[in-house]
Each structure stands twice: as C-alpha cells, then as structure tokens.
XYZ file of C-alpha atoms in Angstrom:
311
model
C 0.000 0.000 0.000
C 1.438 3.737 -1.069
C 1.870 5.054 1.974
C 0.144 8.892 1.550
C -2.961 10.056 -0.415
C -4.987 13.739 -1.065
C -8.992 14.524 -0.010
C -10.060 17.037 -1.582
C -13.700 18.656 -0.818
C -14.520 21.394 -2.956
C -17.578 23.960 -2.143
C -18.710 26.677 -3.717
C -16.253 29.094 -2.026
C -12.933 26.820 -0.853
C -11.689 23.806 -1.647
C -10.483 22.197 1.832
C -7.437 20.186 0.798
C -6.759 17.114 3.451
C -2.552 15.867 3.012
C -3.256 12.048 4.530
C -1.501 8.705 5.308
C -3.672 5.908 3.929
C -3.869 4.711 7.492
C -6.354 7.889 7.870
C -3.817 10.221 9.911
C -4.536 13.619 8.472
C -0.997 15.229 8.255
C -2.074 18.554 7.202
C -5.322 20.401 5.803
C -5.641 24.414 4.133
C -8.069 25.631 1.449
C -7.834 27.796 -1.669
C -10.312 29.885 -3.458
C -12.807 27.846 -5.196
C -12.886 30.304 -8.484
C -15.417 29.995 -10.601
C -14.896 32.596 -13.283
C -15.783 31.051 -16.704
C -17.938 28.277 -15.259
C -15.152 27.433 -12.824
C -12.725 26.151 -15.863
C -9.624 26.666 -13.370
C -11.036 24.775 -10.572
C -9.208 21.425 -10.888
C -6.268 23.066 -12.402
C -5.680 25.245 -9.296
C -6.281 21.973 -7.215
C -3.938 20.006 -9.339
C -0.836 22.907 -8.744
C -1.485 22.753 -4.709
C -0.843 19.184 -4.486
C 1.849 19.694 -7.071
C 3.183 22.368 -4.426
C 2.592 20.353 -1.320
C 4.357 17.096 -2.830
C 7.102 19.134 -3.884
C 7.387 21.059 -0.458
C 7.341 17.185 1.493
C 9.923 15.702 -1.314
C 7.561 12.958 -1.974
C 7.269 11.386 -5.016
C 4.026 10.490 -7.208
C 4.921 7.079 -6.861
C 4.364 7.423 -2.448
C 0.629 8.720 -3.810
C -1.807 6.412 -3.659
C -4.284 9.441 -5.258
C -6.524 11.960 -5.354
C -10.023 11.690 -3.626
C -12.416 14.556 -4.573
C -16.133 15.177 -3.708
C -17.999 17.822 -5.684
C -21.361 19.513 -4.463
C -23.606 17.577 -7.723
C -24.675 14.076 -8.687
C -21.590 11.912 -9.777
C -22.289 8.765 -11.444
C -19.788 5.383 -10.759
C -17.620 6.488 -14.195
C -16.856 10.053 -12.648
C -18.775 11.726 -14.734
C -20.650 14.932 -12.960
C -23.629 15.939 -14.460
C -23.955 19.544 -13.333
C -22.677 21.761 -10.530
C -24.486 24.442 -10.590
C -22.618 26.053 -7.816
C -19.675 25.849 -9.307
C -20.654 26.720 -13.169
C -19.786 22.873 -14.500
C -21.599 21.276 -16.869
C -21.613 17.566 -17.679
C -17.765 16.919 -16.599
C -15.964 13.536 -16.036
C -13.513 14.803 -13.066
C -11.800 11.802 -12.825
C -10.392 11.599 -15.934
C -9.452 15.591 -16.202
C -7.710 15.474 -13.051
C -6.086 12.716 -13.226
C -4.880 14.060 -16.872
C -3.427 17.334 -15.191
C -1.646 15.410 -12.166
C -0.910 11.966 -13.377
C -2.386 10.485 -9.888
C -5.483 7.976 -9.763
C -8.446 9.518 -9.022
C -11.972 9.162 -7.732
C -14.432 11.394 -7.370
C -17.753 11.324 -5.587
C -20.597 13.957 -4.068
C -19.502 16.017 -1.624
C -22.627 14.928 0.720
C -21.764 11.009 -0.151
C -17.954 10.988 0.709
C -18.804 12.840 4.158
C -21.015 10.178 5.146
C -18.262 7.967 3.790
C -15.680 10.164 6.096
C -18.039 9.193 9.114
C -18.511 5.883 8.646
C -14.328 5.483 8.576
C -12.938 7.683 11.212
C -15.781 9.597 12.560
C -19.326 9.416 14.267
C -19.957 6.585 12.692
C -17.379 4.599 12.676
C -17.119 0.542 12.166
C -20.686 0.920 10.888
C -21.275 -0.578 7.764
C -24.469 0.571 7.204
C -25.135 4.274 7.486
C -27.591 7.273 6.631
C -25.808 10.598 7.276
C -28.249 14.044 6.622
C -26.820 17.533 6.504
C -28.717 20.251 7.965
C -27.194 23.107 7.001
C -28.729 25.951 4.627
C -30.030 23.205 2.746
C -30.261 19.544 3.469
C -27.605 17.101 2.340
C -27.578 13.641 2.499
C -25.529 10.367 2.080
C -25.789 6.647 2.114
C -23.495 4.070 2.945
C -24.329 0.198 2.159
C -21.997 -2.125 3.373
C -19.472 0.265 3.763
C -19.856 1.349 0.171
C -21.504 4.822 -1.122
C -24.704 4.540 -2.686
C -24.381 7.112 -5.584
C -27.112 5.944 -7.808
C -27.289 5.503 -11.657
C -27.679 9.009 -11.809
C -24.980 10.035 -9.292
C -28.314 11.277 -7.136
C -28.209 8.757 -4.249
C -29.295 9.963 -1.049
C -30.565 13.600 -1.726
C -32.915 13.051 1.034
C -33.010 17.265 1.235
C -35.167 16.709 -1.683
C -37.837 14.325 -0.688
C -41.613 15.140 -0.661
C -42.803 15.378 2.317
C -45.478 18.784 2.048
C -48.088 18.249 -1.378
C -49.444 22.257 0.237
C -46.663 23.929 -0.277
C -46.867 26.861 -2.597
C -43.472 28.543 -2.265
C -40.895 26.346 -4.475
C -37.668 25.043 -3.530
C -34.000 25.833 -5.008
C -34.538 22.606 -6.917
C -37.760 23.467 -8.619
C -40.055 21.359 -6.529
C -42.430 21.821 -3.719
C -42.351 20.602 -0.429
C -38.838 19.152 -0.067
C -37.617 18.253 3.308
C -35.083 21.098 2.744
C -37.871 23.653 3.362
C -38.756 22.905 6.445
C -35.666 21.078 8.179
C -32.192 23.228 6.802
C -31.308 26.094 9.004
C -33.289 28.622 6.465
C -35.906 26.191 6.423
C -36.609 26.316 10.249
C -36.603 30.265 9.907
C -38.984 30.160 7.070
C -41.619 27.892 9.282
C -41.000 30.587 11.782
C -41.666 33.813 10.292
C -44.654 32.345 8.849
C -46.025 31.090 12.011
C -45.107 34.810 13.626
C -47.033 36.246 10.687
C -49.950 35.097 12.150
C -49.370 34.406 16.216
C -50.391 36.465 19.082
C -48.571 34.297 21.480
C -45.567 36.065 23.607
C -42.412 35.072 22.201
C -38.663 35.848 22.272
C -38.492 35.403 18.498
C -40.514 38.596 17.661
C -36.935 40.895 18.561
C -34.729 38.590 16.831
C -33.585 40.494 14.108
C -32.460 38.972 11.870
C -33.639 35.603 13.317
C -31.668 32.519 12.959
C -31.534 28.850 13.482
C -29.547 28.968 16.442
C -31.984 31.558 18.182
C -34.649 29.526 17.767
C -33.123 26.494 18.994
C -31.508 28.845 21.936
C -35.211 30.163 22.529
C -36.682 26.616 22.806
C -33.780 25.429 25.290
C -34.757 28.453 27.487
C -38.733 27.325 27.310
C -39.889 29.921 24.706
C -43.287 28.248 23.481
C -43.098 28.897 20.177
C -39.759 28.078 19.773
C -40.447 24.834 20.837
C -43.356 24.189 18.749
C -40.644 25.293 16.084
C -38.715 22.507 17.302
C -41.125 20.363 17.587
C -42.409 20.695 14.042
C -39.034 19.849 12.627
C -38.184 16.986 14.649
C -41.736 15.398 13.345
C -41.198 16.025 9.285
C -37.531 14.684 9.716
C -38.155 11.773 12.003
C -40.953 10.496 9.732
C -38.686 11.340 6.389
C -35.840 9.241 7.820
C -38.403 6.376 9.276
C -39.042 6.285 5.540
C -36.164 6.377 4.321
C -34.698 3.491 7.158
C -37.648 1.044 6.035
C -35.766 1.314 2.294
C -32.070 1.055 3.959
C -32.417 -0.681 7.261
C -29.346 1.767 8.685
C -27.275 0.564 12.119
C -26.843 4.279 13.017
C -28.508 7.893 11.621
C -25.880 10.130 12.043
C -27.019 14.256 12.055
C -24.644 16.850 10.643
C -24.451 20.301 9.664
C -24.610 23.609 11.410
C -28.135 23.352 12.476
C -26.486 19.847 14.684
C -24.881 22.231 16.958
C -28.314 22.576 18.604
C -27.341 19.080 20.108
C -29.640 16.579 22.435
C -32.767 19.117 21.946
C -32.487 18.721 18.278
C -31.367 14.490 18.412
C -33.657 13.789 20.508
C -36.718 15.152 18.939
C -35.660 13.767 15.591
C -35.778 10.465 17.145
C -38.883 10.418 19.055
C -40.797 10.695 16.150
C -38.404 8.549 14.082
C -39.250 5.904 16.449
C -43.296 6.825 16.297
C -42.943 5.944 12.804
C -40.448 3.612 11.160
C -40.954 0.112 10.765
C -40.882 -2.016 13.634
C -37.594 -4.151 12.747
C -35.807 -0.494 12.037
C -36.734 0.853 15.618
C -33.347 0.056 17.675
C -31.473 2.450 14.603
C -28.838 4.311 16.712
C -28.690 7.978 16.429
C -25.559 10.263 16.891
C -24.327 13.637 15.711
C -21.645 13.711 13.160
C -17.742 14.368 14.489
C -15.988 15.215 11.883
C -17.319 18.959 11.009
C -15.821 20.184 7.800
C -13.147 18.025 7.624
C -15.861 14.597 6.992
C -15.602 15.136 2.984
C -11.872 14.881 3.055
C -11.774 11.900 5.075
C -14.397 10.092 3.031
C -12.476 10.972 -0.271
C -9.305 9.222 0.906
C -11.478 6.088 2.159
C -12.976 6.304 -1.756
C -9.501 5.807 -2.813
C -8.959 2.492 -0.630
C-alpha cells in the first residue's frame, strides 16, 4: 500500500485540501479559493498545482501517492462523470479523468454529501458501521448513504438527496430545486426560519423570536432550550417532518446508526432527541433500535471520506 494520499472537498467558495496517510492520519489540511470565473474552468487546475506544491514542499514522489479523492457539491455517477454543478458553473464533466490528466495520480471522485457520510462511517461518528444514513442540515439539506461500507451514488450520481424528498403536497413557495415541499424547506437552518416567520405572521402568542432580528436557526433552537413556546413548537415541528422522512427512508435502507450533521447539529440533544422520538413513532418495527448520533468530523468529513474512496 502507497503510503500517503490527497482529499479534496470542494464547495462553492474553498476547496479544503486534506494531506493524509492511507492509514487515515490527516498530516495537514488548508483551502484555496474555489474560483469559478468562466464556469469554474480553473477549478481542478488550481487543485492540481497545490498538491503539485505540497508534494514538492514534502519531497515525496508520485509514486508514495496512492491518489486523489475529490467530492464535488452535484450528482456523480460510478464512471466520474458529474452531471452539473451548478454552484460551481460545470456542466456535464468527467472529473476523474481531467484530473487525473493534469496530475498523473489515480483519481476518484464522488458527491460532496456522499464521501462525508463515507468520512463518518471510517474515522468519525460513525465509525465501524457498515451501514449508514448521514443528513446535513445546514442551509439546505444534504444527504448520504453508505451500504456495506460502500456509497450509494445511484445511476444518476443522485443517491441519497434526502433534502429533496416530498414530504409537504401544500406547499406553494418552491424550492432551489424546482419542486415543492422538499424536506429542505422545512428542516435546513433557512428552512426552520422560514416555518418561523410564517407562524409569527400570524401568532399572538408572547415570544422571544418577535426581537430577533435577523432571526436565525440557532436563536430559535436557543429560545426553545430556554422554554420559549413557540420556539419549541418550532422545534417540535421539525423533529416530526424529519423523524418520519428518515423512518421512511430506514424502512428502504435498514441503517445501524442515523448520524445528524451540519450547522443546524450544533443545537445538540434538543435537536437528536426530537428527531428520534418521532423517528421511532414511525419507522418500521424491525428499524426501531437504529442508533442515532451527531456527526464528528465537522468540515473536515468530505476529506476523510475521499481518501477512504480511494482504498
């Protein structure tokens, strides 16, 4: 086994850059600007010339590399081939074989919201579990699937976008994808604000979030701690959607452990908790023990998960 290999995790405004041993020790991590002038057409070259940097900086040769993980925020099918990143300005793209043109490294590239759950599954909250749903709440919902310890990307490269499951047929305001009534509307840290200005819209009840301005996830989840009642309904309301879109989801994956990630997790037990009340109210009787955990690895859970895609 080569004895080092690269994670790379690119978003829409860094790309976080992981320097690993293939045992998982991350040696070192930075970022560079994700630019995405002319539909990002620099992106993997400016990727490619940081490792280029790094291995010359270490005196390591190509032939110590094992290769280059990356995860990219759009469906990527099994060949590497991304169809669409909006947030980065690609089109259809096969990343695996254009990067590994520029560096001469192997390479394998996966969604961004895959290879984190990946990243948990191998050296974070998850870890030694085989079987895994990971969601994302974060300003939208992300979500990834691992099957006996293998991603489930999909023929599309759309596995596991639970942030885009139906769960309201009322809705009238659309979602960033073009639908209406994702999960993403109600349960990302925008979507919990959204529920709440429209529910202050039309409440008389006393409430801490009235002189939040501008309100935020973590005030309402701060407001509910402290006993505010509407806050808590708030709570309440997206513990219920979420537990009963992941009961669904377990019934179709049979997971050992949920694992919850994203900004919006740093509400902690209030938020876990509720989740899995309802979770349990709901699934399938066989899926009811299904552990539940927060995720550990913050930011860093894409680079980790591109390495493990490597071995």
């Amino acid at each position: 086994m080569k004895k080092y290999a690269f994670g790379v995790d690119v978003g829409g405004t860094t790309c976080k850059i992981g320097f690993f041993e293939t045992s998982g020790k991350l040696l070192d991590r930075w970022e560079i600007r994700t630019n995405k002038e002319n539909n990002g057409e620099t992106i993997l070259d400016d990727v490619a010339r940081a490792i280029d940097n790094r291995l010359a900086q270490e005196r390591i040769a190509k032939d110590e590399v094992l290769g280059i993980g990356i995860g990219v925020p759009g469906p990527v099918k099994e060949d590497g081939i991304v169809n669409k990143c909006v947030n980065l300005g690609w089109g259809v793209l096969n990343v695996e074989e254009a990067l590994q043109n520029i560096t001469g490294l192997t390479v394998k590239a996966g969604n961004d919201a895959n290879v984190a759950a990946l990243g948990e599954a191998w050296q974070g909250g998850a870890r030694g579990c085989g079987n895994v749903i990971m969601v994302t709440l974060g300003t939208g919902v992300g979500g990834g699937i691992i099957v006996a310890g293998k991603m489930v990307p999909g023929f599309h490269g759309a596995g596991g976008e639970i942030g885009h499951m139906a769960v309201n047929e009322d809705e009238i305001e659309q979602c960033t994808c073009g639908k209406y009534g994702c999960l993403e509307q109600y349960t990302s840290a925008t979507g919990i604000v959204r529920m709440a200005k429209r529910k202050l819209a039309v409440s008389s009840r006393d409430t801490v979030l009235k002189d939040c301005e501008p309100l935020t996830a973590k005030e309402i989840f701060d407001a509910a701690k402290a006993g505010d009642e509407v806050a808590e309904d708030l709570v309440e309301e997206l513990g219920t959607i979420l537990g009963r879109a992941l009961a669904n989801a377990a019934c179709v994956v049979n997971p050992e452990i949920i694992l919850i990630g994203g900004g919006v997790s740093k509400a902690g037990d209030i938020l876990l908790d509720t989740i899995k009340r309802h979770f349990v109210e709901n699934v399938f009787h066989a899926c009811r023990e299904t552990k539940f955990a927060l995720a550990l690895l913050g930011n860093d859970a894409g680079m980790y998960g591109c390495v493990k895609m490597l071995l």
